[in-house]
Amino acid sequence: MEIEGLKGKTAELARELQKEKLPRHVAVIMDGNGRWAKKRGLPRVKGHEKGAKTLRKVVELSAKLGIQYLTAFAFSKENWERPREEIEFLMDLLRRYLKNEIPTLIKNDIKLEVAGDLEELPEDLQEKIKDAIRKTSAGKRLDFILAINYGGRAEILRAAKGMAQEGIFSQESFRKHLYLPHVPDPDLLIRTSGEIRISNFLLWQIAYTELYFTPVLWPDFNEREYIKALLDYQRRERRFGRV
Ligand code: FPP
């Protein structure tokens, strides 16, 4: 594919991408921000700051490629166990990210959505998130989903309760009670930083998802690394349990 704005080796790699073989939904676990900062003798939060810039690039390239859904794990339910200053920094980074990105999201025809329990977040942040969702709701090119205060088991429990209340026990009914029932399951899940685990992300949805693990730390995950992951995905044969 010929992608505007890419140069040199990255543009060359992008030419190997086949449009018809791209994943419809990519999910990312953005891991390794802390280690990236530590390696440079910087405070951990500097890694998160650089990580937010990486996310912006991944969102933009996803839209250019024509990927329809991108889900990024921004804050897990387990992240509340981190030092208070780091949590406050992450909440503030999210505030700034939303403020700065809304115009770009609108310009690029991207819709923001959120998966997770928002009511446990600071009230002003809840309002800012709702406002960003409202302002970008007309976006048609890419559905950009931020998983915030998200946990896979919590989502499963929530869907099970919803299903029980409805009194219909089936996969279809269960799915209706997920945070975002209209979003198809991810085709590709990327985790950076060399950890080979799922860490409570999208447990129900990844039943048949292709998994891609790379040692690259999230702040270093650039366009070229993203295209490498997509090329790897294209080479796989998906069978969904069939022969
Ligand atoms: C994991 O790295 C990353 C997080 C817990 C937060 C992810 C957040 C960002 C990438 C910031 C951008 C997002 C928004 C929208 C504000 P880690 O801290 O666990 O790294 P480590 O494993 O090396 O310690």
PDB file of C-alpha atoms and ligand atoms in Angstrom:
ATOM      1  CA  MET A   1       0.000   0.000   0.000  1.00  0.00           C
ATOM      2  CA  GLU A   2       1.154   3.524  -0.723  1.00  0.00           C
ATOM      3  CA  ILE A   3       0.701   5.495   2.491  1.00  0.00           C
ATOM      4  CA  GLU A   4       1.053   9.248   2.501  1.00  0.00           C
ATOM      5  CA  GLY A   5       3.663  10.611   4.929  1.00  0.00           C
ATOM      6  CA  LEU A   6       5.795   7.461   5.242  1.00  0.00           C
ATOM      7  CA  LYS A   7       9.419   7.555   4.176  1.00  0.00           C
ATOM      8  CA  GLY A   8      12.360   5.257   3.350  1.00  0.00           C
ATOM      9  CA  LYS A   9      12.322   1.747   4.790  1.00  0.00           C
ATOM     10  CA  THR A  10       8.924   2.293   6.442  1.00  0.00           C
ATOM     11  CA  ALA A  11       7.291   3.262   3.138  1.00  0.00           C
ATOM     12  CA  GLU A  12       9.003   0.285   1.505  1.00  0.00           C
ATOM     13  CA  LEU A  13       7.579  -2.110   4.112  1.00  0.00           C
ATOM     14  CA  ALA A  14       4.139  -0.532   3.760  1.00  0.00           C
ATOM     15  CA  ARG A  15       4.191  -1.417   0.047  1.00  0.00           C
ATOM     16  CA  GLU A  16       4.121  -5.090   1.089  1.00  0.00           C
ATOM     17  CA  LEU A  17       0.785  -4.616   2.882  1.00  0.00           C
ATOM     18  CA  GLN A  18      -2.265  -6.010   1.117  1.00  0.00           C
ATOM     19  CA  LYS A  19      -5.328  -3.893   1.774  1.00  0.00           C
ATOM     20  CA  GLU A  20      -7.742  -6.824   1.565  1.00  0.00           C
ATOM     21  CA  LYS A  21      -5.752  -8.766   4.177  1.00  0.00           C
ATOM     22  CA  LEU A  22      -5.601  -6.077   6.859  1.00  0.00           C
ATOM     23  CA  PRO A  23      -7.189  -6.791  10.232  1.00  0.00           C
ATOM     24  CA  ARG A  24     -10.523  -5.076  10.775  1.00  0.00           C
ATOM     25  CA  HIS A  25      -9.867  -4.643  14.504  1.00  0.00           C
ATOM     26  CA  VAL A  26      -6.433  -4.224  16.149  1.00  0.00           C
ATOM     27  CA  ALA A  27      -6.029  -4.239  19.943  1.00  0.00           C
ATOM     28  CA  VAL A  28      -2.852  -3.073  21.704  1.00  0.00           C
ATOM     29  CA  ILE A  29      -1.371  -3.561  25.163  1.00  0.00           C
ATOM     30  CA  MET A  30       0.966  -0.581  25.419  1.00  0.00           C
ATOM     31  CA  ASP A  31       3.548  -2.047  27.784  1.00  0.00           C
ATOM     32  CA  GLY A  32       7.090  -0.979  28.668  1.00  0.00           C
ATOM     33  CA  ASN A  33       6.768   2.762  29.312  1.00  0.00           C
ATOM     34  CA  GLY A  34       8.396   2.472  32.746  1.00  0.00           C
ATOM     35  CA  ARG A  35      11.353   0.442  31.459  1.00  0.00           C
ATOM     36  CA  TRP A  36      11.831   2.839  28.540  1.00  0.00           C
ATOM     37  CA  ALA A  37      12.180   5.736  30.989  1.00  0.00           C
ATOM     38  CA  LYS A  38      14.389   3.796  33.420  1.00  0.00           C
ATOM     39  CA  LYS A  39      16.828   2.919  30.625  1.00  0.00           C
ATOM     40  CA  ARG A  40      17.272   6.649  30.050  1.00  0.00           C
ATOM     41  CA  GLY A  41      17.518   7.589  33.720  1.00  0.00           C
ATOM     42  CA  LEU A  42      14.157   9.393  33.510  1.00  0.00           C
ATOM     43  CA  PRO A  43      11.146   9.189  35.855  1.00  0.00           C
ATOM     44  CA  ARG A  44       8.557   6.556  34.811  1.00  0.00           C
ATOM     45  CA  VAL A  45       6.027   9.217  33.884  1.00  0.00           C
ATOM     46  CA  LYS A  46       8.281  10.405  31.059  1.00  0.00           C
ATOM     47  CA  GLY A  47       7.769   6.971  29.532  1.00  0.00           C
ATOM     48  CA  HIS A  48       3.993   7.422  29.697  1.00  0.00           C
ATOM     49  CA  GLU A  49       4.330  10.839  28.078  1.00  0.00           C
ATOM     50  CA  LYS A  50       6.315   9.398  25.175  1.00  0.00           C
ATOM     51  CA  GLY A  51       3.833   6.482  25.110  1.00  0.00           C
ATOM     52  CA  ALA A  52       0.964   8.910  24.495  1.00  0.00           C
ATOM     53  CA  LYS A  53       2.833  10.263  21.449  1.00  0.00           C
ATOM     54  CA  THR A  54       3.311   6.726  20.154  1.00  0.00           C
ATOM     55  CA  LEU A  55      -0.410   6.111  20.566  1.00  0.00           C
ATOM     56  CA  ARG A  56      -1.211   9.208  18.516  1.00  0.00           C
ATOM     57  CA  LYS A  57       0.956   7.875  15.657  1.00  0.00           C
ATOM     58  CA  VAL A  58      -0.590   4.405  15.814  1.00  0.00           C
ATOM     59  CA  VAL A  59      -4.078   5.950  15.685  1.00  0.00           C
ATOM     60  CA  GLU A  60      -3.164   8.080  12.678  1.00  0.00           C
ATOM     61  CA  LEU A  61      -1.590   5.230  10.758  1.00  0.00           C
ATOM     62  CA  SER A  62      -4.542   2.949  11.541  1.00  0.00           C
ATOM     63  CA  ALA A  63      -6.883   5.531  10.024  1.00  0.00           C
ATOM     64  CA  LYS A  64      -4.676   5.955   6.943  1.00  0.00           C
ATOM     65  CA  LEU A  65      -4.528   2.193   6.405  1.00  0.00           C
ATOM     66  CA  GLY A  66      -8.293   1.837   6.638  1.00  0.00           C
ATOM     67  CA  ILE A  67      -8.322  -0.262   9.813  1.00  0.00           C
ATOM     68  CA  GLN A  68     -11.831   0.134  11.213  1.00  0.00           C
ATOM     69  CA  TYR A  69     -11.344  -0.466  14.950  1.00  0.00           C
ATOM     70  CA  LEU A  70      -8.374   0.156  17.238  1.00  0.00           C
ATOM     71  CA  THR A  71      -8.555  -0.639  20.952  1.00  0.00           C
ATOM     72  CA  ALA A  72      -5.770   0.570  23.268  1.00  0.00           C
ATOM     73  CA  PHE A  73      -5.366  -0.469  26.921  1.00  0.00           C
ATOM     74  CA  ALA A  74      -4.748   2.879  28.629  1.00  0.00           C
ATOM     75  CA  PHE A  75      -5.555   2.047  32.265  1.00  0.00           C
ATOM     76  CA  SER A  76      -6.449  -1.262  33.859  1.00  0.00           C
ATOM     77  CA  LYS A  77      -8.405  -1.926  37.028  1.00  0.00           C
ATOM     78  CA  GLU A  78      -5.145  -3.287  38.473  1.00  0.00           C
ATOM     79  CA  ASN A  79      -3.329   0.008  37.739  1.00  0.00           C
ATOM     80  CA  TRP A  80      -4.993   1.566  40.841  1.00  0.00           C
ATOM     81  CA  GLU A  81      -2.348  -0.356  42.835  1.00  0.00           C
ATOM     82  CA  ARG A  82       0.407   1.908  41.443  1.00  0.00           C
ATOM     83  CA  PRO A  83       1.879   4.820  43.456  1.00  0.00           C
ATOM     84  CA  ARG A  84      -0.608   7.673  43.841  1.00  0.00           C
ATOM     85  CA  GLU A  85       1.608  10.146  41.954  1.00  0.00           C
ATOM     86  CA  GLU A  86       1.831   7.838  38.948  1.00  0.00           C
ATOM     87  CA  ILE A  87      -1.971   7.350  38.908  1.00  0.00           C
ATOM     88  CA  GLU A  88      -2.489  11.104  39.108  1.00  0.00           C
ATOM     89  CA  PHE A  89      -0.034  11.626  36.288  1.00  0.00           C
ATOM     90  CA  LEU A  90      -1.811   9.058  34.098  1.00  0.00           C
ATOM     91  CA  MET A  91      -5.206  10.698  34.778  1.00  0.00           C
ATOM     92  CA  ASP A  92      -3.731  14.054  33.922  1.00  0.00           C
ATOM     93  CA  LEU A  93      -2.081  12.694  30.791  1.00  0.00           C
ATOM     94  CA  LEU A  94      -5.478  11.428  29.733  1.00  0.00           C
ATOM     95  CA  ARG A  95      -7.018  14.875  30.344  1.00  0.00           C
ATOM     96  CA  ARG A  96      -4.310  16.494  28.215  1.00  0.00           C
ATOM     97  CA  TYR A  97      -4.497  13.787  25.570  1.00  0.00           C
ATOM     98  CA  LEU A  98      -8.247  14.268  25.151  1.00  0.00           C
ATOM     99  CA  LYS A  99      -7.924  18.049  25.024  1.00  0.00           C
ATOM    100  CA  ASN A 100      -5.155  17.963  22.407  1.00  0.00           C
ATOM    101  CA  GLU A 101      -6.484  15.109  20.297  1.00  0.00           C
ATOM    102  CA  ILE A 102     -10.175  16.029  19.865  1.00  0.00           C
ATOM    103  CA  PRO A 103      -9.558  18.442  16.946  1.00  0.00           C
ATOM    104  CA  THR A 104      -7.272  15.908  15.194  1.00  0.00           C
ATOM    105  CA  LEU A 105      -9.759  13.105  15.749  1.00  0.00           C
ATOM    106  CA  ILE A 106     -12.567  15.205  14.253  1.00  0.00           C
ATOM    107  CA  LYS A 107     -10.373  16.309  11.337  1.00  0.00           C
ATOM    108  CA  ASN A 108      -9.395  12.699  10.594  1.00  0.00           C
ATOM    109  CA  ASP A 109     -12.997  11.442  10.871  1.00  0.00           C
ATOM    110  CA  ILE A 110     -12.195   9.272  13.913  1.00  0.00           C
ATOM    111  CA  LYS A 111     -14.765   8.344  16.548  1.00  0.00           C
ATOM    112  CA  LEU A 112     -13.619   7.919  20.144  1.00  0.00           C
ATOM    113  CA  GLU A 113     -15.231   5.288  22.338  1.00  0.00           C
ATOM    114  CA  VAL A 114     -14.407   3.988  25.793  1.00  0.00           C
ATOM    115  CA  ALA A 115     -14.551   0.531  27.372  1.00  0.00           C
ATOM    116  CA  GLY A 116     -14.398   0.290  31.162  1.00  0.00           C
ATOM    117  CA  ASP A 117     -16.067   1.507  34.351  1.00  0.00           C
ATOM    118  CA  LEU A 118     -15.948   5.270  34.008  1.00  0.00           C
ATOM    119  CA  GLU A 119     -17.863   6.017  37.215  1.00  0.00           C
ATOM    120  CA  GLU A 120     -14.750   5.189  39.283  1.00  0.00           C
ATOM    121  CA  LEU A 121     -12.699   7.923  37.545  1.00  0.00           C
ATOM    122  CA  PRO A 122     -12.389  11.531  38.794  1.00  0.00           C
ATOM    123  CA  GLU A 123     -15.630  13.366  37.921  1.00  0.00           C
ATOM    124  CA  ASP A 124     -14.053  16.030  35.747  1.00  0.00           C
ATOM    125  CA  LEU A 125     -12.333  13.325  33.711  1.00  0.00           C
ATOM    126  CA  GLN A 126     -15.620  11.475  33.260  1.00  0.00           C
ATOM    127  CA  GLU A 127     -17.100  14.691  31.867  1.00  0.00           C
ATOM    128  CA  LYS A 128     -14.125  15.259  29.565  1.00  0.00           C
ATOM    129  CA  ILE A 129     -14.386  11.702  28.249  1.00  0.00           C
ATOM    130  CA  LYS A 130     -18.139  12.038  27.621  1.00  0.00           C
ATOM    131  CA  ASP A 131     -17.539  15.353  25.896  1.00  0.00           C
ATOM    132  CA  ALA A 132     -14.856  13.827  23.630  1.00  0.00           C
ATOM    133  CA  ILE A 133     -17.157  10.911  22.772  1.00  0.00           C
ATOM    134  CA  ARG A 134     -19.975  13.363  21.920  1.00  0.00           C
ATOM    135  CA  LYS A 135     -17.764  15.637  19.821  1.00  0.00           C
ATOM    136  CA  THR A 136     -16.271  12.785  17.774  1.00  0.00           C
ATOM    137  CA  SER A 137     -19.452  10.728  17.425  1.00  0.00           C
ATOM    138  CA  ALA A 138     -19.818  11.439  13.689  1.00  0.00           C
ATOM    139  CA  GLY A 139     -16.411   9.839  12.888  1.00  0.00           C
ATOM    140  CA  LYS A 140     -16.727   7.181  10.205  1.00  0.00           C
ATOM    141  CA  ARG A 141     -13.165   6.259   9.281  1.00  0.00           C
ATOM    142  CA  LEU A 142     -11.857   4.651  12.459  1.00  0.00           C
ATOM    143  CA  ASP A 143     -13.427   3.653  15.742  1.00  0.00           C
ATOM    144  CA  PHE A 144     -10.742   4.403  18.335  1.00  0.00           C
ATOM    145  CA  ILE A 145     -11.510   2.681  21.625  1.00  0.00           C
ATOM    146  CA  LEU A 146      -9.674   3.554  24.813  1.00  0.00           C
ATOM    147  CA  ALA A 147      -9.898   0.894  27.507  1.00  0.00           C
ATOM    148  CA  ILE A 148      -9.880   2.898  30.731  1.00  0.00           C
ATOM    149  CA  ASN A 149     -10.416   1.378  34.174  1.00  0.00           C
ATOM    150  CA  TYR A 150     -10.943  -1.800  32.202  1.00  0.00           C
ATOM    151  CA  GLY A 151     -10.636  -5.418  33.305  1.00  0.00           C
ATOM    152  CA  GLY A 152     -11.607  -8.460  31.253  1.00  0.00           C
ATOM    153  CA  ARG A 153     -13.002 -10.421  34.187  1.00  0.00           C
ATOM    154  CA  ALA A 154     -15.023  -7.420  35.377  1.00  0.00           C
ATOM    155  CA  GLU A 155     -16.484  -7.106  31.874  1.00  0.00           C
ATOM    156  CA  ILE A 156     -17.389 -10.810  31.825  1.00  0.00           C
ATOM    157  CA  LEU A 157     -19.044 -10.530  35.239  1.00  0.00           C
ATOM    158  CA  ARG A 158     -20.989  -7.490  34.115  1.00  0.00           C
ATOM    159  CA  ALA A 159     -22.178  -9.231  30.943  1.00  0.00           C
ATOM    160  CA  ALA A 160     -23.146 -12.349  32.924  1.00  0.00           C
ATOM    161  CA  LYS A 161     -25.269 -10.212  35.277  1.00  0.00           C
ATOM    162  CA  GLY A 162     -26.906  -8.467  32.323  1.00  0.00           C
ATOM    163  CA  MET A 163     -27.644 -11.772  30.697  1.00  0.00           C
ATOM    164  CA  ALA A 164     -29.123 -13.185  33.923  1.00  0.00           C
ATOM    165  CA  GLN A 165     -31.371 -10.149  34.297  1.00  0.00           C
ATOM    166  CA  GLU A 166     -32.566 -10.675  30.752  1.00  0.00           C
ATOM    167  CA  GLY A 167     -33.090 -14.367  31.444  1.00  0.00           C
ATOM    168  CA  ILE A 168     -31.746 -15.460  28.065  1.00  0.00           C
ATOM    169  CA  PHE A 169     -28.595 -17.556  28.263  1.00  0.00           C
ATOM    170  CA  SER A 170     -26.704 -17.564  24.980  1.00  0.00           C
ATOM    171  CA  GLN A 171     -23.503 -16.162  23.484  1.00  0.00           C
ATOM    172  CA  GLU A 172     -25.551 -13.575  21.575  1.00  0.00           C
ATOM    173  CA  SER A 173     -27.256 -12.397  24.745  1.00  0.00           C
ATOM    174  CA  PHE A 174     -23.921 -12.301  26.620  1.00  0.00           C
ATOM    175  CA  ARG A 175     -22.333 -10.239  23.874  1.00  0.00           C
ATOM    176  CA  LYS A 176     -25.115  -7.653  24.087  1.00  0.00           C
ATOM    177  CA  HIS A 177     -23.977  -6.836  27.622  1.00  0.00           C
ATOM    178  CA  LEU A 178     -20.292  -6.227  26.866  1.00  0.00           C
ATOM    179  CA  TYR A 179     -19.125  -2.602  27.152  1.00  0.00           C
ATOM    180  CA  LEU A 180     -19.223  -2.133  23.371  1.00  0.00           C
ATOM    181  CA  PRO A 181     -21.467  -4.802  21.854  1.00  0.00           C
ATOM    182  CA  HIS A 182     -21.280  -3.372  18.325  1.00  0.00           C
ATOM    183  CA  VAL A 183     -17.483  -3.765  18.116  1.00  0.00           C
ATOM    184  CA  PRO A 184     -16.316  -6.975  16.383  1.00  0.00           C
ATOM    185  CA  ASP A 185     -13.728  -9.173  18.124  1.00  0.00           C
ATOM    186  CA  PRO A 186     -10.102  -8.117  17.523  1.00  0.00           C
ATOM    187  CA  ASP A 187      -8.359  -9.868  14.623  1.00  0.00           C
ATOM    188  CA  LEU A 188      -4.924  -8.952  15.942  1.00  0.00           C
ATOM    189  CA  LEU A 189      -3.690  -8.231  19.470  1.00  0.00           C
ATOM    190  CA  ILE A 190      -0.271  -6.614  19.843  1.00  0.00           C
ATOM    191  CA  ARG A 191       1.650  -6.526  23.130  1.00  0.00           C
ATOM    192  CA  THR A 192       4.932  -4.674  23.369  1.00  0.00           C
ATOM    193  CA  SER A 193       7.869  -4.972  25.798  1.00  0.00           C
ATOM    194  CA  GLY A 194       8.463  -8.715  25.652  1.00  0.00           C
ATOM    195  CA  GLU A 195       5.833  -9.832  28.179  1.00  0.00           C
ATOM    196  CA  ILE A 196       3.979 -12.862  26.807  1.00  0.00           C
ATOM    197  CA  ARG A 197       0.642 -12.581  28.585  1.00  0.00           C
ATOM    198  CA  ILE A 198      -2.837 -11.121  28.246  1.00  0.00           C
ATOM    199  CA  SER A 199      -3.116  -9.359  31.643  1.00  0.00           C
ATOM    200  CA  ASN A 200      -6.916  -9.394  31.839  1.00  0.00           C
ATOM    201  CA  PHE A 201      -7.475  -7.620  28.509  1.00  0.00           C
ATOM    202  CA  LEU A 202     -10.522  -8.458  26.333  1.00  0.00           C
ATOM    203  CA  LEU A 203     -10.742 -12.027  27.639  1.00  0.00           C
ATOM    204  CA  TRP A 204     -14.056 -12.904  25.971  1.00  0.00           C
ATOM    205  CA  GLN A 205     -13.242 -11.191  22.686  1.00  0.00           C
ATOM    206  CA  ILE A 206      -9.838 -12.755  21.935  1.00  0.00           C
ATOM    207  CA  ALA A 207     -11.059 -16.361  21.519  1.00  0.00           C
ATOM    208  CA  TYR A 208      -9.777 -16.464  17.901  1.00  0.00           C
ATOM    209  CA  THR A 209      -7.559 -13.387  17.831  1.00  0.00           C
ATOM    210  CA  GLU A 210      -4.046 -13.641  16.382  1.00  0.00           C
ATOM    211  CA  LEU A 211      -1.493 -12.672  19.045  1.00  0.00           C
ATOM    212  CA  TYR A 212       1.681 -10.704  18.307  1.00  0.00           C
ATOM    213  CA  PHE A 213       4.360 -10.119  20.927  1.00  0.00           C
ATOM    214  CA  THR A 214       7.373  -7.900  20.350  1.00  0.00           C
ATOM    215  CA  PRO A 215      10.299  -7.013  22.660  1.00  0.00           C
ATOM    216  CA  VAL A 216      10.094  -3.377  21.483  1.00  0.00           C
ATOM    217  CA  LEU A 217       9.049  -1.079  24.354  1.00  0.00           C
ATOM    218  CA  TRP A 218       5.822   0.855  23.704  1.00  0.00           C
ATOM    219  CA  PRO A 219       7.449   4.335  23.418  1.00  0.00           C
ATOM    220  CA  ASP A 220       9.695   2.900  20.659  1.00  0.00           C
ATOM    221  CA  PHE A 221       6.827   1.203  18.812  1.00  0.00           C
ATOM    222  CA  ASN A 222       6.898   3.349  15.680  1.00  0.00           C
ATOM    223  CA  GLU A 223       5.157   3.114  12.306  1.00  0.00           C
ATOM    224  CA  ARG A 224       7.700   0.616  11.042  1.00  0.00           C
ATOM    225  CA  GLU A 225       7.121  -1.707  14.017  1.00  0.00           C
ATOM    226  CA  TYR A 226       3.358  -1.447  13.536  1.00  0.00           C
ATOM    227  CA  ILE A 227       3.651  -2.349   9.847  1.00  0.00           C
ATOM    228  CA  LYS A 228       5.896  -5.309  10.774  1.00  0.00           C
ATOM    229  CA  ALA A 229       3.149  -6.589  13.085  1.00  0.00           C
ATOM    230  CA  LEU A 230       0.548  -6.177  10.311  1.00  0.00           C
ATOM    231  CA  LEU A 231       2.767  -8.016   7.808  1.00  0.00           C
ATOM    232  CA  ASP A 232       3.227 -10.851  10.293  1.00  0.00           C
ATOM    233  CA  TYR A 233      -0.576 -11.024  10.676  1.00  0.00           C
ATOM    234  CA  GLN A 234      -1.042 -11.174   6.909  1.00  0.00           C
ATOM    235  CA  ARG A 235       1.197 -14.238   6.678  1.00  0.00           C
ATOM    236  CA  ARG A 236      -0.957 -16.218   9.103  1.00  0.00           C
ATOM    237  CA  GLU A 237      -3.676 -18.603   8.101  1.00  0.00           C
ATOM    238  CA  ARG A 238      -6.772 -18.150  10.232  1.00  0.00           C
ATOM    239  CA  ARG A 239      -8.912 -21.240  10.637  1.00  0.00           C
ATOM    240  CA  PHE A 240     -11.342 -20.495  13.502  1.00  0.00           C
ATOM    241  CA  GLY A 241     -11.300 -24.151  14.573  1.00  0.00           C
ATOM    242  CA  ARG A 242     -11.991 -25.440  11.060  1.00  0.00           C
ATOM    243  CA  VAL A 243      -9.611 -27.580   8.978  1.00  0.00           C
TER     244      VAL A 243
HETATM  245  C1  FPP B   1       2.328   0.123  30.700  1.00  0.00           C
HETATM  246  O1  FPP B   1       3.692   0.470  30.880  1.00  0.00           O
HETATM  247  C2  FPP B   1       1.526   1.268  30.398  1.00  0.00           C
HETATM  248  C3  FPP B   1       0.509   1.779  31.163  1.00  0.00           C
HETATM  249  C4  FPP B   1       0.101   1.227  32.453  1.00  0.00           C
HETATM  250  C5  FPP B   1      -0.235   2.936  30.755  1.00  0.00           C
HETATM  251  C6  FPP B   1      -0.475   3.054  29.291  1.00  0.00           C
HETATM  252  C7  FPP B   1      -0.597   4.471  29.000  1.00  0.00           C
HETATM  253  C8  FPP B   1      -0.023   5.105  27.970  1.00  0.00           C
HETATM  254  C9  FPP B   1       0.710   4.446  26.859  1.00  0.00           C
HETATM  255  C10 FPP B   1      -0.149   6.551  27.952  1.00  0.00           C
HETATM  256  C11 FPP B   1      -0.948   7.025  26.813  1.00  0.00           C
HETATM  257  C12 FPP B   1      -2.349   6.872  26.942  1.00  0.00           C
HETATM  258  C13 FPP B   1      -3.220   7.870  27.199  1.00  0.00           C
HETATM  259  C14 FPP B   1      -4.465   7.912  26.430  1.00  0.00           C
HETATM  260  C15 FPP B   1      -3.013   8.881  28.203  1.00  0.00           C
HETATM  261  P1  FPP B   1       4.344   0.201  32.291  1.00  0.00           P
HETATM  262  O2  FPP B   1       4.239   1.435  33.088  1.00  0.00           O
HETATM  263  O3  FPP B   1       3.701  -0.997  32.897  1.00  0.00           O
HETATM  264  O4  FPP B   1       5.825  -0.091  31.887  1.00  0.00           O
HETATM  265  P2  FPP B   1       6.817  -1.105  32.595  1.00  0.00           P
HETATM  266  O5  FPP B   1       6.194  -2.459  32.475  1.00  0.00           O
HETATM  267  O6  FPP B   1       8.073  -0.973  31.813  1.00  0.00           O
HETATM  268  O7  FPP B   1       6.964  -0.657  34.014  1.00  0.00           O
END
